[in-house]
PDB file of C-alpha atoms in Angstrom:
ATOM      1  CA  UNK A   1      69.325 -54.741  42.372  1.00 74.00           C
ATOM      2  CA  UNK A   2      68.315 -53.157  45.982  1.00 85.00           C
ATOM      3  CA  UNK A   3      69.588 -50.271  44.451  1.00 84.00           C
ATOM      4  CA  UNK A   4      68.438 -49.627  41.875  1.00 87.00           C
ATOM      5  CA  UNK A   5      64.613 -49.495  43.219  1.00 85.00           C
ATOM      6  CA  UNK A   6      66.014 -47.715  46.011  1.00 84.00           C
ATOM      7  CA  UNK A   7      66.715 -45.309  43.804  1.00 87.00           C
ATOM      8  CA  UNK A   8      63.619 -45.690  41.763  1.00 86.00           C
ATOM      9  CA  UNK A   9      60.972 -45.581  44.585  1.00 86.00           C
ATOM     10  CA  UNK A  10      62.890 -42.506  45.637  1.00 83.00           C
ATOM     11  CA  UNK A  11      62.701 -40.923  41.880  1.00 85.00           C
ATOM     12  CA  UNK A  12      58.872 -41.405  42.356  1.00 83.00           C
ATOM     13  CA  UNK A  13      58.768 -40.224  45.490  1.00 79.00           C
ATOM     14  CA  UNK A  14      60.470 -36.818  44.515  1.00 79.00           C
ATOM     15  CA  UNK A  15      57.962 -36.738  41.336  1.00 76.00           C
ATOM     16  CA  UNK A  16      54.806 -37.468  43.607  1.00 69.00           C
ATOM     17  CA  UNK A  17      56.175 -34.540  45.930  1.00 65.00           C
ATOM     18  CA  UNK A  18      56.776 -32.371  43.225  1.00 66.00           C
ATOM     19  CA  UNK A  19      52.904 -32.902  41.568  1.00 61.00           C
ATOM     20  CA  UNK A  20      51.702 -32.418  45.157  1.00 58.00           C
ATOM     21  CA  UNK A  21      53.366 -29.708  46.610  1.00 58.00           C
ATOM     22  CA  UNK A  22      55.732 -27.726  44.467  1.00 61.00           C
ATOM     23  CA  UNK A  23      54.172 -27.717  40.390  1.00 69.00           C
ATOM     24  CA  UNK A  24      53.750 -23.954  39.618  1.00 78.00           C
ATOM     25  CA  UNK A  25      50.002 -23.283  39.389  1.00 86.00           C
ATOM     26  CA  UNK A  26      49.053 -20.163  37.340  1.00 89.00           C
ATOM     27  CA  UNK A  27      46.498 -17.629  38.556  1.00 90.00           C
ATOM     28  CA  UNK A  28      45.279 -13.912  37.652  1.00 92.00           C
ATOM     29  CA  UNK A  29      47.441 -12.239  40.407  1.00 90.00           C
ATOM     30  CA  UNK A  30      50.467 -13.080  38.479  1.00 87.00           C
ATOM     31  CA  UNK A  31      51.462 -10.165  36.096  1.00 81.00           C
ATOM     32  CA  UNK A  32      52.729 -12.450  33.365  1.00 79.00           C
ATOM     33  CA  UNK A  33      49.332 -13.967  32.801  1.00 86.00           C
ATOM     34  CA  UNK A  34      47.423 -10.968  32.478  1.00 82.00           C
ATOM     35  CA  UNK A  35      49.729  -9.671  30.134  1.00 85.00           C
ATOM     36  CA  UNK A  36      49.504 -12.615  28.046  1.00 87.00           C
ATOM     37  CA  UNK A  37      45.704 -13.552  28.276  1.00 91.00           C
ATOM     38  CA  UNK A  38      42.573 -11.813  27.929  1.00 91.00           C
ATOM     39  CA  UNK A  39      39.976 -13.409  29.440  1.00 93.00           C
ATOM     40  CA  UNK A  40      36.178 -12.770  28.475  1.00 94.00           C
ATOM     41  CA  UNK A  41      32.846 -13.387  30.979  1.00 95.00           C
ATOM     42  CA  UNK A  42      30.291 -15.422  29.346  1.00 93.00           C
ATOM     43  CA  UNK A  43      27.856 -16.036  32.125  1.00 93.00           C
ATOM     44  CA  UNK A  44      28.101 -17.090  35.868  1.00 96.00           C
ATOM     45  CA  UNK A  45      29.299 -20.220  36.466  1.00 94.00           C
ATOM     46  CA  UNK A  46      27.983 -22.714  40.032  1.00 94.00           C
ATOM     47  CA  UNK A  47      27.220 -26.177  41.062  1.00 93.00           C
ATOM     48  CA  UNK A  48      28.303 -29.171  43.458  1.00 94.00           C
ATOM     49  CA  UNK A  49      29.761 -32.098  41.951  1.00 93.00           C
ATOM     50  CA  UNK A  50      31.940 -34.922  42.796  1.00 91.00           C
ATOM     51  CA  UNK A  51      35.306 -35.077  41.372  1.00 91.00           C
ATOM     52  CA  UNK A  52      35.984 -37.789  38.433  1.00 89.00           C
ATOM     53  CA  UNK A  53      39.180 -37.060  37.578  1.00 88.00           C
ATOM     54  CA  UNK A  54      41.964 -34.223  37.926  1.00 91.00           C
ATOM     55  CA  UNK A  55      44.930 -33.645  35.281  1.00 90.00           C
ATOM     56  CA  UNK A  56      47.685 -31.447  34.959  1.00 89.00           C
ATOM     57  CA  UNK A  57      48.708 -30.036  31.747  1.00 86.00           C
ATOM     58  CA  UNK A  58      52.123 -28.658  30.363  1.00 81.00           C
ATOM     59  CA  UNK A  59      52.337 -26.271  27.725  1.00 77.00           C
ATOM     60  CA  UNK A  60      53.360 -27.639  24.106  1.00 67.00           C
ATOM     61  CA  UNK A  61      57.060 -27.676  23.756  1.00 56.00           C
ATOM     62  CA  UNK A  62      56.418 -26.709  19.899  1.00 52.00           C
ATOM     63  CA  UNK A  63      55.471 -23.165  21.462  1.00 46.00           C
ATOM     64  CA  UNK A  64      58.069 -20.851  20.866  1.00 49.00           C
ATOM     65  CA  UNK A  65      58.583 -19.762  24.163  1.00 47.00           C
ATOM     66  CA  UNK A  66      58.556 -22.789  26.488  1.00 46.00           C
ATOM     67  CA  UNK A  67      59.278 -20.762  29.774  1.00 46.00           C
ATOM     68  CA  UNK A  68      57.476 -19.013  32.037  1.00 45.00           C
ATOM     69  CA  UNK A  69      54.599 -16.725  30.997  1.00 44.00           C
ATOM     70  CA  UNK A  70      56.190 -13.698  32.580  1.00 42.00           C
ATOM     71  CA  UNK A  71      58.900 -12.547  30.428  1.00 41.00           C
ATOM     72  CA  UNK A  72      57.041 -12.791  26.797  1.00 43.00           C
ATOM     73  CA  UNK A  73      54.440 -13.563  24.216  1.00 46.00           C
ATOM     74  CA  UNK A  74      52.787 -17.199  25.216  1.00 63.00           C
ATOM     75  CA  UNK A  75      50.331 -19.120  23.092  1.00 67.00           C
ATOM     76  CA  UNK A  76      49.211 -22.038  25.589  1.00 82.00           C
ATOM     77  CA  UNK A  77      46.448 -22.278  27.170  1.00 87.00           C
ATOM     78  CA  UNK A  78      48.732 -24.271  30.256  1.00 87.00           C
ATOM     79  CA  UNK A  79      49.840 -20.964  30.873  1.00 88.00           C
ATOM     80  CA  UNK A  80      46.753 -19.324  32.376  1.00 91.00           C
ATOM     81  CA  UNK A  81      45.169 -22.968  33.407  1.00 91.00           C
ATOM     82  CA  UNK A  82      47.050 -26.341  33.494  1.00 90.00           C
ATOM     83  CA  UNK A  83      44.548 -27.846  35.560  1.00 93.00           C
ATOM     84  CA  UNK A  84      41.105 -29.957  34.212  1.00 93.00           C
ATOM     85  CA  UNK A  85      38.804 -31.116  36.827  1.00 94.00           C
ATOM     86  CA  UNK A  86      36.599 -33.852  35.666  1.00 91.00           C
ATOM     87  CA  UNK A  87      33.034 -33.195  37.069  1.00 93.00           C
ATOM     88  CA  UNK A  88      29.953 -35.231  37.803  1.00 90.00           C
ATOM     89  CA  UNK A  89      26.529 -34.013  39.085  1.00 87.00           C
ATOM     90  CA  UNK A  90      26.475 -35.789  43.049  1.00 77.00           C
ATOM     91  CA  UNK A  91      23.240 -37.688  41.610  1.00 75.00           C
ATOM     92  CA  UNK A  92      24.864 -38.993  38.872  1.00 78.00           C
ATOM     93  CA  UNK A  93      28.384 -40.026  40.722  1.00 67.00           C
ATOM     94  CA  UNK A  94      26.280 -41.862  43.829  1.00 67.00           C
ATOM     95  CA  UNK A  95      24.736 -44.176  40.961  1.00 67.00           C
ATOM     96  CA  UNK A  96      26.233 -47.453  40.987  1.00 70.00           C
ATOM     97  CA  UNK A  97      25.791 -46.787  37.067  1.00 69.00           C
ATOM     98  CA  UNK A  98      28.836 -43.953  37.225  1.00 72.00           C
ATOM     99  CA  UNK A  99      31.181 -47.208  37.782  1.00 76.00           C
ATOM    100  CA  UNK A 100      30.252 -48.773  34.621  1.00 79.00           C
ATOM    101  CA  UNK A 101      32.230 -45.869  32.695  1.00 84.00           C
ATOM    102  CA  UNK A 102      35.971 -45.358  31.392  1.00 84.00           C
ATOM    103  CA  UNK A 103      37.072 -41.869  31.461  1.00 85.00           C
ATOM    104  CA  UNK A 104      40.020 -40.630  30.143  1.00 83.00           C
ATOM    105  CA  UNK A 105      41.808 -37.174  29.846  1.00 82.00           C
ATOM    106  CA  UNK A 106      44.564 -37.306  27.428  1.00 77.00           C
ATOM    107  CA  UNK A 107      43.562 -33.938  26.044  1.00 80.00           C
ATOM    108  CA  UNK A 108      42.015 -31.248  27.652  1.00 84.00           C
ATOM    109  CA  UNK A 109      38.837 -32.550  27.604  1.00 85.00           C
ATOM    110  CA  UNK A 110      37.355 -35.980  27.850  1.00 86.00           C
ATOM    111  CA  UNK A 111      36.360 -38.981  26.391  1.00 84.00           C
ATOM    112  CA  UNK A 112      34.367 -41.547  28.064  1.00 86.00           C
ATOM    113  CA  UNK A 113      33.661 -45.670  26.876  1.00 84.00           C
ATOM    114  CA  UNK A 114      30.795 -47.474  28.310  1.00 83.00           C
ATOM    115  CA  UNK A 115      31.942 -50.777  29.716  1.00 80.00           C
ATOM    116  CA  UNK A 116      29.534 -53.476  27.979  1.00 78.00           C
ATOM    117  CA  UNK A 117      26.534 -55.157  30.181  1.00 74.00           C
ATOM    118  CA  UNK A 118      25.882 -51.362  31.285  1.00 75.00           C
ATOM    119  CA  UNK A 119      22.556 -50.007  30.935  1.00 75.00           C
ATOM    120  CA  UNK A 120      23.708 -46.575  30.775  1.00 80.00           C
ATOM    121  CA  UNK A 121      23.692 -44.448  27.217  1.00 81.00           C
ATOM    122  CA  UNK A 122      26.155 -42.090  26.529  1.00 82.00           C
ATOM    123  CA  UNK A 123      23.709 -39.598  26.550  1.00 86.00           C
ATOM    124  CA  UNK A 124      22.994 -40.060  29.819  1.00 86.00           C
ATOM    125  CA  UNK A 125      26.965 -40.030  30.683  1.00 85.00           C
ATOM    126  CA  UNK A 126      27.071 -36.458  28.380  1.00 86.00           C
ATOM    127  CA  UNK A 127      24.318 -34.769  30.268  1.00 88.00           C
ATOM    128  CA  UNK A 128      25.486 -35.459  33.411  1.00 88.00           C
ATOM    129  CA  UNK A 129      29.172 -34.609  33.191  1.00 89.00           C
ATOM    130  CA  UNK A 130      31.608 -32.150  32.524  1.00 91.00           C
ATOM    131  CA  UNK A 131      35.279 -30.967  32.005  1.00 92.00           C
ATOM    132  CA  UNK A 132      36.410 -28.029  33.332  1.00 93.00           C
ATOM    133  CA  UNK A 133      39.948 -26.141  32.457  1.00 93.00           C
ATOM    134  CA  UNK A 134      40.005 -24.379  35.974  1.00 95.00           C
ATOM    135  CA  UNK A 135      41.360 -20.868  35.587  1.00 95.00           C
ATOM    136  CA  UNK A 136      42.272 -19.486  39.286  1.00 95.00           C
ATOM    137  CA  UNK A 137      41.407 -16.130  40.470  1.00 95.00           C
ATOM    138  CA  UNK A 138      43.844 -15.741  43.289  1.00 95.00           C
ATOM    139  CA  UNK A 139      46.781 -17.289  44.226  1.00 93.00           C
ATOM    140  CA  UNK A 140      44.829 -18.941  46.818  1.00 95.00           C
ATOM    141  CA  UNK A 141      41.899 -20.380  44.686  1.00 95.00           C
ATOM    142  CA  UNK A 142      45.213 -22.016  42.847  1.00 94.00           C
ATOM    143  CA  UNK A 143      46.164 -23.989  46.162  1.00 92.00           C
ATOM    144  CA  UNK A 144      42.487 -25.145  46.980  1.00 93.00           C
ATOM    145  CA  UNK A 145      43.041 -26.076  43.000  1.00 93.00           C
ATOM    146  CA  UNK A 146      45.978 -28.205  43.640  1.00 90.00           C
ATOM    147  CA  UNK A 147      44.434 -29.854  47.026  1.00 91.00           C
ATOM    148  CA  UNK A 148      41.392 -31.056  45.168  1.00 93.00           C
ATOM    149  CA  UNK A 149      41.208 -34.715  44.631  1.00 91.00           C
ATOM    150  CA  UNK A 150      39.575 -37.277  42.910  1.00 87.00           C
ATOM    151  CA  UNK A 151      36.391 -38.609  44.492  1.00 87.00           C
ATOM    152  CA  UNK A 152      35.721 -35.015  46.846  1.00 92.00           C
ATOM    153  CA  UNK A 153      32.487 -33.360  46.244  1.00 92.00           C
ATOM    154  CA  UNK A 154      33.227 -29.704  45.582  1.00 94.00           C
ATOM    155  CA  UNK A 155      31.353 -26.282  45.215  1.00 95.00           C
ATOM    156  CA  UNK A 156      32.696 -23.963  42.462  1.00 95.00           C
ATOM    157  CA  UNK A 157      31.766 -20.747  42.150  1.00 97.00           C
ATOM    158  CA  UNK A 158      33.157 -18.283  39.289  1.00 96.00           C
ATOM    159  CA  UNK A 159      32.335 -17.731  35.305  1.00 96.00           C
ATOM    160  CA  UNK A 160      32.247 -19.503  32.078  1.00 95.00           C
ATOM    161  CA  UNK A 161      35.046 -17.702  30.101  1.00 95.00           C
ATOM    162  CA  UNK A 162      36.784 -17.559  26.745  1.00 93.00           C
ATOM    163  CA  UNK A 163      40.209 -16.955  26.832  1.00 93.00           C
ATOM    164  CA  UNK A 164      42.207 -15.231  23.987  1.00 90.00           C
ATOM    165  CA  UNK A 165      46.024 -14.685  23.449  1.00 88.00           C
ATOM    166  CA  UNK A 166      46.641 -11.319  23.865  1.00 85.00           C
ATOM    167  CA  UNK A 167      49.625 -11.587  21.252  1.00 82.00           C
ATOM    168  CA  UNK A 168      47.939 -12.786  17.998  1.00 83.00           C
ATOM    169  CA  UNK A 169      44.237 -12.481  19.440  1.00 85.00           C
ATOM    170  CA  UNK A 170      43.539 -16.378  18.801  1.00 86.00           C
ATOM    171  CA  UNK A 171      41.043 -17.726  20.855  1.00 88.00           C
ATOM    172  CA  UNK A 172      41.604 -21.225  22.451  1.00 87.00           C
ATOM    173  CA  UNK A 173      39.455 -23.866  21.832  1.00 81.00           C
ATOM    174  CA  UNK A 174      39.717 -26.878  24.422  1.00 80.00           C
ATOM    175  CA  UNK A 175      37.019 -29.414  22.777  1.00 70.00           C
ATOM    176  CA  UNK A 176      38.461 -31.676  19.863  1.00 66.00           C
ATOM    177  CA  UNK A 177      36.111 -34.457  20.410  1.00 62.00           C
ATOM    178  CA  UNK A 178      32.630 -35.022  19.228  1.00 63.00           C
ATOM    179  CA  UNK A 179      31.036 -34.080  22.842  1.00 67.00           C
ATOM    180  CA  UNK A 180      29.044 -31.170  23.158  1.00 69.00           C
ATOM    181  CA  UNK A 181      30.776 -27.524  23.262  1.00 71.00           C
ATOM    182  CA  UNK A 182      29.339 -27.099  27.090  1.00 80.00           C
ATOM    183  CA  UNK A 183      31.006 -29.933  28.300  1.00 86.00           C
ATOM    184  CA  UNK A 184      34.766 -28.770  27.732  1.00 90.00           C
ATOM    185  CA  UNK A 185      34.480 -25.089  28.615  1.00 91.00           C
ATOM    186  CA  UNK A 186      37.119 -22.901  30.356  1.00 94.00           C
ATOM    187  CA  UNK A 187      35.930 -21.536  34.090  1.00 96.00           C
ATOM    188  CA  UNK A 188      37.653 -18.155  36.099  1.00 96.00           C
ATOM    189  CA  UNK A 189      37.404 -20.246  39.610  1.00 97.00           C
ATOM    190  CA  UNK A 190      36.256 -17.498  42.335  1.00 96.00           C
ATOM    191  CA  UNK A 191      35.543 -19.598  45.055  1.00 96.00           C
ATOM    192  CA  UNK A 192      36.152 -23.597  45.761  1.00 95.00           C
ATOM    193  CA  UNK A 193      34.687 -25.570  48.818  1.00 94.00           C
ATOM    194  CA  UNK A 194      35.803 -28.784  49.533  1.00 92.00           C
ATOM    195  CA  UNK A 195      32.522 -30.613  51.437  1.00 90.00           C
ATOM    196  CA  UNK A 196      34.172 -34.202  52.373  1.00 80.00           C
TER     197      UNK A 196
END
């Protein structure tokens, strides 16, 4: 019995390291992305929040290329950004009313649920939050990517962006709940500051 969670703490403890240290994170210096995605600028993107949540995605595995996006035609969006942050404005997050809500992130957006006794709408929640599928600029943006952490205030600089497959010229959409289009959107991450 020893061994077996032996060998079970040490299965997690090789996952953990993995999701950590060594899960590839896509960015725009790789050829393979470029090549595969077109990105178009919508407007500047900036703000400080505090970090709800952070979720890695994979691609489908009904795609017909499940590989790396350097050797063909891709149709994920996990290949250009496999990352969603979870944002909160810092007034918002310091409220003792931001720990009356559920969030989850099964998709790449969000959904929240409003635990009862709260006095908070979801209106409130909505206009106050957002989801962000974090596209990195640089190889190096992608590393501050993976470092961020749930419950850091960050500064993000970069641009709202729509990205299209460069194959069949389908643009991704990223929002299949009933929340506002603006609070799923896709952001090219320029610059990220972690404050605490």
């Amino acid at each position: 019995m020893n061994k077996i969670l032996l060998s079970l703490a040490g299965l997690a403890l090789m996952i953990w390291l993995w999701s950590e240290y060594f899960r590839a994170i896509p960015h725009l210096e790789q050829s393979g992305v470029l090549k595969n995605f077109a990105l178009e600028t919508e407007g500047h993107f900036s703000g400080q929040y505090q970090v709800v949540a952070k979720r890695y995605y994979s691609p489908d595995r009904r795609v017909s290329h499940p590989a790396a996006p350097v050797v063909g035609h891709f149709n994920d969006l996990a290949y250009v950004s496999n990352i969603d942050l979870l944002l909160a404005k810092e007034d918002f997050s310091a409220s003792s009313q931001a720990q009356t809500v559920d969030f989850e992130q099964t998709q790449r957006c969000y959904q929240f649920q409003v635990t009862s006794g709260s006095s908070l709408a979801a209106q409130q929640v909505i206009a106050n939050t957002l989801n962000i599928s974090a596209i990195a600029a640089s190889e190096q943006i992608a590393q501050r990517l993976r470092r961020v952490k749930a419950g850091q205030r960050i500064v993000l600089h970069g641009d709202w962006v729509k990205v299209r497959s460069a194959s069949t010229g389908q643009y991704f959409q990223i929002s299949p709940h009933p929340l506002p289009a603006n609070n799923c959107r896709i952001v090219r991450v320029q610059q990220l500051q972690v404050l605490d």
